[in-house]
């Protein structure tokens, strides 16, 4: 059977409808988060001086690092396991027993990620003392670290919602959270409050975002009994996924953190402003890859031919969009930066152009890594992220003292290219004939 024939046979009937519906909700959630991130940073850049913007960038960089790490990278694993248990409950003669197992699994994951949030909050506070001498940065980081604690529980809730096909709930919570996270900080910035107070508002809103999920899962909470076997199962899966998400987060935030250590707050501010345009990419790709990941897992169980065709199709659209963005960036970057953030950031265009190039390998890494998880090869993603962190840190150490924010962006590009090369080559061999086919 040819690749085109497989595409026609399997794609329309088995994958597209569910993926499309869930993807639309995830796109809405991502769009709301994007609007919050970009608009808030624009307002902050225009209302405060560059030095304070630099301190804010460092704090948010640390938060982004531990925000990702506290989930231990378990989202793909949780979605897979919860989906499998839902199917087992449907097919089992003893559905009630299977439902209890599902509740115990979700409860065990919640316990693990709750304690992960506490540990990450403490680590985030300590890290601030190493990356900055500013007490404003240190105090603000301490305050914002409390927002990490409910984040692990929200991760479990989102995994359960995706597995149940209730991405509309995620969209509702995301809309609620981001509206509050925009309106309240706007008022605080306008009234002249310090960034520590702005961070406190983020904490309050993050805690409030947990309550709709708790309400939706109230019957699960009543059924939960601590199950050692489920707890151990999750713990056994944790090291590989936790290692991967930790390295990925370090890689993504290393440039901002090392800028604070090796350069000035002004260079940190420049990179922070330019990197705002990567936020839409990362949010949308995270939603996109989460939606296609359960479908990938089903294709892997059938055949690698199906997997290759589906993965090629899912790669096509983001890669074409990324290439177009990288091509357009040099022509528009200066005007966009000046229009959104003011004339002070016009020189940041070089940094933005380099980061625009980063989007191409980043798309490849995000989607191919889901293929690695689906084929049981997540250790390659771990290896690629370890290589990426090493390359990024070394290149940052070399380039930041000379080129500042542009050097940090170049280090990020080099890191992502290495990761994309390793993951794509391995998966190509794993699927034997996997390749990106624009005409497929």
Short mmCIF file of N, CA and C in Angstrom, two decimals, residues 163-292:
data_model
loop_
_atom_site.label_atom_id
_atom_site.label_comp_id
_atom_site.label_asym_id
_atom_site.label_seq_id
_atom_site.Cartn_x
_atom_site.Cartn_y
_atom_site.Cartn_z
N UNK A 163 -7.70 13.69 27.92
CA UNK A 163 -8.01 12.28 27.75
C UNK A 163 -9.52 12.04 27.64
N UNK A 164 -10.31 12.84 28.34
CA UNK A 164 -11.77 12.71 28.29
C UNK A 164 -12.38 13.49 27.13
N UNK A 165 -11.54 14.18 26.34
CA UNK A 165 -12.06 14.99 25.24
C UNK A 165 -12.74 16.26 25.70
N UNK A 166 -12.41 16.72 26.91
CA UNK A 166 -13.05 17.93 27.46
C UNK A 166 -12.10 19.12 27.38
N UNK A 167 -11.55 19.36 26.20
CA UNK A 167 -10.65 20.49 26.04
C UNK A 167 -11.39 21.82 26.16
N UNK A 168 -12.72 21.79 26.05
CA UNK A 168 -13.51 22.99 26.28
C UNK A 168 -13.35 23.50 27.71
N UNK A 169 -13.19 22.58 28.66
CA UNK A 169 -12.96 22.98 30.05
C UNK A 169 -11.63 23.72 30.18
N UNK A 170 -10.60 23.21 29.49
CA UNK A 170 -9.30 23.88 29.51
C UNK A 170 -9.43 25.29 28.94
N UNK A 171 -10.20 25.41 27.84
CA UNK A 171 -10.39 26.72 27.23
C UNK A 171 -11.10 27.68 28.18
N UNK A 172 -12.11 27.18 28.92
CA UNK A 172 -12.83 28.02 29.88
C UNK A 172 -11.90 28.53 30.97
N UNK A 173 -11.13 27.61 31.57
CA UNK A 173 -10.23 27.99 32.66
C UNK A 173 -9.15 28.95 32.15
N UNK A 174 -8.62 28.66 30.97
CA UNK A 174 -7.58 29.52 30.40
C UNK A 174 -8.10 30.93 30.15
N UNK A 175 -9.33 31.03 29.65
CA UNK A 175 -9.93 32.35 29.41
C UNK A 175 -10.11 33.09 30.72
N UNK A 176 -10.66 32.41 31.70
CA UNK A 176 -10.88 33.00 33.03
C UNK A 176 -9.56 33.48 33.64
N UNK A 177 -8.55 32.61 33.61
CA UNK A 177 -7.26 32.93 34.23
C UNK A 177 -6.58 34.10 33.53
N UNK A 178 -6.55 34.06 32.21
CA UNK A 178 -5.79 35.08 31.49
C UNK A 178 -6.47 36.44 31.49
N UNK A 179 -7.79 36.46 31.56
CA UNK A 179 -8.47 37.75 31.70
C UNK A 179 -8.08 38.41 33.02
N UNK A 180 -8.12 37.63 34.09
CA UNK A 180 -7.73 38.18 35.39
C UNK A 180 -6.26 38.54 35.42
N UNK A 181 -5.43 37.71 34.76
CA UNK A 181 -3.98 37.92 34.76
C UNK A 181 -3.58 39.09 33.87
N UNK A 182 -4.52 39.62 33.12
CA UNK A 182 -4.27 40.82 32.33
C UNK A 182 -4.81 42.05 33.03
N UNK A 183 -6.06 41.98 33.47
CA UNK A 183 -6.72 43.16 34.04
C UNK A 183 -6.05 43.61 35.34
N UNK A 184 -5.80 42.66 36.25
CA UNK A 184 -5.25 43.02 37.56
C UNK A 184 -3.83 43.58 37.44
N UNK A 185 -2.89 42.89 36.73
CA UNK A 185 -1.55 43.48 36.58
C UNK A 185 -1.56 44.83 35.86
N UNK A 186 -2.45 45.01 34.87
CA UNK A 186 -2.56 46.30 34.20
C UNK A 186 -2.80 47.42 35.22
N UNK A 187 -3.76 47.17 36.11
CA UNK A 187 -4.08 48.18 37.12
C UNK A 187 -2.90 48.42 38.04
N UNK A 188 -2.21 47.36 38.43
CA UNK A 188 -1.06 47.50 39.35
C UNK A 188 0.09 48.24 38.68
N UNK A 189 0.35 47.95 37.41
CA UNK A 189 1.41 48.66 36.69
C UNK A 189 1.05 50.13 36.55
N UNK A 190 -0.20 50.39 36.20
CA UNK A 190 -0.67 51.78 36.02
C UNK A 190 -0.54 52.58 37.31
N UNK A 191 -0.83 51.92 38.44
CA UNK A 191 -0.78 52.61 39.74
C UNK A 191 0.62 52.69 40.31
N UNK A 192 1.62 52.09 39.62
CA UNK A 192 3.01 52.25 40.02
C UNK A 192 3.52 51.25 41.04
N UNK A 193 2.82 50.14 41.23
CA UNK A 193 3.27 49.14 42.19
C UNK A 193 4.54 48.43 41.72
N UNK A 194 5.31 47.96 42.67
CA UNK A 194 6.55 47.22 42.39
C UNK A 194 6.23 45.87 41.75
N UNK A 195 7.23 45.27 41.07
CA UNK A 195 6.99 44.00 40.39
C UNK A 195 6.67 42.87 41.37
N UNK A 196 7.07 42.99 42.63
CA UNK A 196 6.72 41.95 43.61
C UNK A 196 5.21 41.90 43.84
N UNK A 197 4.55 43.06 43.80
CA UNK A 197 3.10 43.10 43.97
C UNK A 197 2.42 42.53 42.73
N UNK A 198 2.97 42.82 41.56
CA UNK A 198 2.45 42.25 40.32
C UNK A 198 2.56 40.73 40.36
N UNK A 199 3.68 40.24 40.86
CA UNK A 199 3.87 38.79 41.00
C UNK A 199 2.86 38.18 41.97
N UNK A 200 2.54 38.90 43.03
CA UNK A 200 1.55 38.41 44.00
C UNK A 200 0.18 38.24 43.33
N UNK A 201 -0.13 39.13 42.40
CA UNK A 201 -1.41 38.99 41.69
C UNK A 201 -1.42 37.75 40.81
N UNK A 202 -0.25 37.41 40.21
CA UNK A 202 -0.16 36.19 39.42
C UNK A 202 -0.44 34.96 40.29
N UNK A 203 0.07 34.98 41.52
CA UNK A 203 -0.13 33.86 42.44
C UNK A 203 -1.62 33.69 42.75
N UNK A 204 -2.28 34.79 43.08
CA UNK A 204 -3.71 34.72 43.44
C UNK A 204 -4.54 34.18 42.27
N UNK A 205 -4.24 34.63 41.08
CA UNK A 205 -5.00 34.19 39.90
C UNK A 205 -4.72 32.72 39.61
N UNK A 206 -3.47 32.29 39.78
CA UNK A 206 -3.12 30.89 39.51
C UNK A 206 -3.86 29.95 40.46
N UNK A 207 -3.95 30.33 41.71
CA UNK A 207 -4.68 29.52 42.69
C UNK A 207 -6.17 29.47 42.34
N UNK A 208 -6.72 30.62 41.93
CA UNK A 208 -8.13 30.68 41.55
C UNK A 208 -8.42 29.78 40.35
N UNK A 209 -7.44 29.63 39.43
CA UNK A 209 -7.64 28.81 38.23
C UNK A 209 -7.77 27.33 38.56
N UNK A 210 -7.30 26.93 39.74
CA UNK A 210 -7.38 25.53 40.13
C UNK A 210 -8.80 25.12 40.51
N UNK A 211 -9.60 26.05 41.00
CA UNK A 211 -10.91 25.69 41.56
C UNK A 211 -11.90 25.12 40.54
N UNK A 212 -11.98 25.63 39.31
CA UNK A 212 -12.89 24.98 38.34
C UNK A 212 -12.55 23.52 38.09
N UNK A 213 -11.25 23.19 38.07
CA UNK A 213 -10.85 21.80 37.88
C UNK A 213 -11.24 20.94 39.09
N UNK A 214 -11.07 21.50 40.28
CA UNK A 214 -11.45 20.76 41.49
C UNK A 214 -12.96 20.51 41.50
N UNK A 215 -13.73 21.49 41.05
CA UNK A 215 -15.17 21.32 40.98
C UNK A 215 -15.55 20.23 39.97
N UNK A 216 -14.88 20.23 38.82
CA UNK A 216 -15.18 19.24 37.78
C UNK A 216 -14.78 17.83 38.21
N UNK A 217 -13.76 17.73 39.08
CA UNK A 217 -13.24 16.41 39.48
C UNK A 217 -13.71 16.00 40.87
N UNK A 218 -14.75 16.63 41.39
CA UNK A 218 -15.14 16.36 42.77
C UNK A 218 -15.51 14.90 43.01
N UNK A 219 -16.12 14.24 41.99
CA UNK A 219 -16.48 12.83 42.18
C UNK A 219 -15.24 11.95 42.20
N UNK A 220 -14.21 12.35 41.45
CA UNK A 220 -12.95 11.61 41.48
C UNK A 220 -12.29 11.72 42.85
N UNK A 221 -12.35 12.91 43.43
CA UNK A 221 -11.75 13.13 44.74
C UNK A 221 -12.43 12.26 45.81
N UNK A 222 -13.75 12.08 45.69
CA UNK A 222 -14.47 11.26 46.66
C UNK A 222 -14.10 9.78 46.53
N UNK A 223 -13.79 9.34 45.29
CA UNK A 223 -13.48 7.93 45.05
C UNK A 223 -12.02 7.59 45.33
N UNK A 224 -11.17 8.59 45.50
CA UNK A 224 -9.73 8.34 45.58
C UNK A 224 -9.34 7.59 46.86
N UNK A 225 -8.60 6.50 46.66
CA UNK A 225 -7.93 5.78 47.74
C UNK A 225 -6.47 5.61 47.32
N UNK A 226 -5.58 5.83 48.26
CA UNK A 226 -4.16 5.74 47.91
C UNK A 226 -3.82 4.32 47.48
N UNK A 227 -3.30 4.17 46.27
CA UNK A 227 -2.96 2.87 45.69
C UNK A 227 -1.46 2.83 45.44
N UNK A 228 -0.76 1.98 46.20
CA UNK A 228 0.70 1.90 46.10
C UNK A 228 1.15 1.52 44.70
N UNK A 229 0.43 0.59 44.05
CA UNK A 229 0.84 0.13 42.73
C UNK A 229 0.77 1.26 41.69
N UNK A 230 -0.29 2.07 41.75
CA UNK A 230 -0.41 3.19 40.82
C UNK A 230 0.66 4.24 41.12
N UNK A 231 0.90 4.47 42.39
CA UNK A 231 1.91 5.44 42.81
C UNK A 231 3.30 5.03 42.30
N UNK A 232 3.63 3.75 42.46
CA UNK A 232 4.93 3.24 42.02
C UNK A 232 5.04 3.28 40.50
N UNK A 233 3.95 2.99 39.83
CA UNK A 233 3.94 3.02 38.36
C UNK A 233 4.30 4.41 37.84
N UNK A 234 3.72 5.42 38.44
CA UNK A 234 4.01 6.79 38.03
C UNK A 234 5.46 7.16 38.36
N UNK A 235 5.91 6.76 39.55
CA UNK A 235 7.29 7.06 39.95
C UNK A 235 8.31 6.42 39.00
N UNK A 236 8.02 5.21 38.53
CA UNK A 236 8.94 4.54 37.62
C UNK A 236 9.04 5.27 36.28
N UNK A 237 7.94 5.86 35.86
CA UNK A 237 7.94 6.58 34.58
C UNK A 237 8.54 7.98 34.69
N UNK A 238 8.64 8.47 35.93
CA UNK A 238 9.01 9.86 36.14
C UNK A 238 10.43 10.24 35.71
N UNK A 239 11.48 9.45 36.04
CA UNK A 239 12.85 9.92 35.77
C UNK A 239 13.10 10.35 34.33
N UNK A 240 12.69 9.54 33.35
CA UNK A 240 12.95 9.89 31.95
C UNK A 240 12.20 11.16 31.57
N UNK A 241 10.90 11.21 31.89
CA UNK A 241 10.11 12.38 31.52
C UNK A 241 10.55 13.63 32.30
N UNK A 242 10.85 13.46 33.59
CA UNK A 242 11.30 14.59 34.39
C UNK A 242 12.63 15.12 33.91
N UNK A 243 13.53 14.19 33.57
CA UNK A 243 14.83 14.61 33.04
C UNK A 243 14.67 15.38 31.75
N UNK A 244 13.77 14.91 30.89
CA UNK A 244 13.55 15.58 29.60
C UNK A 244 12.98 16.98 29.78
N UNK A 245 11.92 17.12 30.60
CA UNK A 245 11.30 18.43 30.76
C UNK A 245 12.23 19.39 31.50
N UNK A 246 13.03 18.87 32.43
CA UNK A 246 13.97 19.74 33.14
C UNK A 246 15.02 20.28 32.20
N UNK A 247 15.59 19.39 31.40
CA UNK A 247 16.61 19.82 30.44
C UNK A 247 16.02 20.75 29.39
N UNK A 248 14.80 20.45 28.92
CA UNK A 248 14.15 21.31 27.93
C UNK A 248 13.90 22.70 28.50
N UNK A 249 13.46 22.75 29.76
CA UNK A 249 13.19 24.04 30.39
C UNK A 249 14.47 24.82 30.63
N UNK A 250 15.51 24.13 31.07
CA UNK A 250 16.80 24.79 31.27
C UNK A 250 17.32 25.32 29.94
N UNK A 251 17.18 24.51 28.90
CA UNK A 251 17.64 24.93 27.57
C UNK A 251 16.89 26.18 27.11
N UNK A 252 15.57 26.19 27.33
CA UNK A 252 14.76 27.30 26.85
C UNK A 252 15.00 28.58 27.65
N UNK A 253 15.33 28.44 28.94
CA UNK A 253 15.50 29.62 29.80
C UNK A 253 16.96 29.96 30.07
N UNK A 254 17.89 29.11 29.62
CA UNK A 254 19.31 29.33 29.91
C UNK A 254 19.79 30.68 29.39
N UNK A 255 19.31 31.05 28.19
CA UNK A 255 19.76 32.30 27.60
C UNK A 255 19.38 33.50 28.47
N UNK A 256 18.13 33.53 28.94
CA UNK A 256 17.69 34.64 29.79
C UNK A 256 18.45 34.66 31.12
N UNK A 257 18.59 33.48 31.71
CA UNK A 257 19.26 33.40 33.02
C UNK A 257 20.73 33.79 32.91
N UNK A 258 21.41 33.30 31.87
CA UNK A 258 22.84 33.62 31.69
C UNK A 258 23.04 35.07 31.27
N UNK A 259 22.06 35.64 30.58
CA UNK A 259 22.15 37.07 30.28
C UNK A 259 22.18 37.89 31.57
N UNK A 260 21.35 37.49 32.54
CA UNK A 260 21.33 38.19 33.82
C UNK A 260 22.64 38.06 34.57
N UNK A 261 23.36 36.97 34.31
CA UNK A 261 24.62 36.72 35.01
C UNK A 261 25.83 37.28 34.26
N UNK A 262 25.82 37.17 32.93
CA UNK A 262 26.99 37.52 32.12
C UNK A 262 26.91 38.89 31.47
N UNK A 263 25.70 39.50 31.48
CA UNK A 263 25.55 40.77 30.79
C UNK A 263 24.77 41.74 31.67
N UNK A 264 24.06 42.64 31.04
CA UNK A 264 23.36 43.71 31.78
C UNK A 264 21.85 43.49 31.77
N UNK A 265 21.16 44.23 32.64
CA UNK A 265 19.71 44.17 32.67
C UNK A 265 19.10 44.69 31.37
N UNK A 266 19.81 45.61 30.70
CA UNK A 266 19.32 46.13 29.43
C UNK A 266 19.31 45.03 28.37
N UNK A 267 20.37 44.22 28.31
CA UNK A 267 20.41 43.12 27.36
C UNK A 267 19.36 42.06 27.70
N UNK A 268 19.13 41.86 28.99
CA UNK A 268 18.07 40.93 29.41
C UNK A 268 16.72 41.42 28.93
N UNK A 269 16.50 42.72 29.05
CA UNK A 269 15.24 43.30 28.60
C UNK A 269 15.06 43.13 27.10
N UNK A 270 16.14 43.34 26.33
CA UNK A 270 16.07 43.18 24.88
C UNK A 270 15.68 41.75 24.50
N UNK A 271 16.34 40.79 25.14
CA UNK A 271 16.04 39.40 24.83
C UNK A 271 14.61 39.05 25.28
N UNK A 272 14.22 39.57 26.44
CA UNK A 272 12.88 39.31 26.93
C UNK A 272 11.81 39.81 25.99
N UNK A 273 12.01 41.01 25.43
CA UNK A 273 11.05 41.58 24.49
C UNK A 273 11.01 40.75 23.21
N UNK A 274 12.19 40.44 22.66
CA UNK A 274 12.24 39.66 21.41
C UNK A 274 11.65 38.27 21.59
N UNK A 275 11.91 37.66 22.73
CA UNK A 275 11.43 36.29 22.96
C UNK A 275 9.92 36.23 23.18
N UNK A 276 9.28 37.40 23.40
CA UNK A 276 7.81 37.41 23.52
C UNK A 276 7.16 36.82 22.28
N UNK A 277 7.82 36.98 21.13
CA UNK A 277 7.22 36.50 19.89
C UNK A 277 7.37 34.99 19.73
N UNK A 278 8.15 34.35 20.61
CA UNK A 278 8.22 32.90 20.62
C UNK A 278 7.12 32.28 21.49
N UNK A 279 6.55 33.10 22.37
CA UNK A 279 5.50 32.59 23.25
C UNK A 279 4.31 32.04 22.45
N UNK A 280 3.82 32.77 21.42
CA UNK A 280 2.71 32.19 20.64
C UNK A 280 3.08 30.85 20.02
N UNK A 281 4.31 30.75 19.54
CA UNK A 281 4.76 29.50 18.91
C UNK A 281 4.75 28.36 19.92
N UNK A 282 5.35 28.59 21.09
CA UNK A 282 5.46 27.52 22.09
C UNK A 282 4.09 27.11 22.62
N UNK A 283 3.20 28.07 22.83
CA UNK A 283 1.87 27.75 23.36
C UNK A 283 1.05 26.96 22.33
N UNK A 284 1.04 27.43 21.10
CA UNK A 284 0.26 26.75 20.07
C UNK A 284 0.83 25.37 19.75
N UNK A 285 2.15 25.26 19.71
CA UNK A 285 2.76 23.96 19.43
C UNK A 285 2.54 22.98 20.57
N UNK A 286 2.54 23.48 21.81
CA UNK A 286 2.26 22.60 22.95
C UNK A 286 0.86 22.02 22.85
N UNK A 287 -0.13 22.88 22.51
CA UNK A 287 -1.49 22.40 22.34
C UNK A 287 -1.62 21.46 21.16
N UNK A 288 -0.97 21.81 20.06
CA UNK A 288 -1.01 21.00 18.84
C UNK A 288 -0.44 19.61 19.08
N UNK A 289 0.74 19.57 19.71
CA UNK A 289 1.39 18.28 19.95
C UNK A 289 0.62 17.44 20.98
N UNK A 290 -0.01 18.10 21.95
CA UNK A 290 -0.80 17.35 22.94
C UNK A 290 -2.01 16.68 22.29
N UNK A 291 -2.63 17.37 21.35
CA UNK A 291 -3.81 16.83 20.69
C UNK A 291 -3.46 15.67 19.77
N UNK A 292 -2.34 15.76 19.05
CA UNK A 292 -2.00 14.69 18.11
C UNK A 292 -1.32 13.49 18.78
#
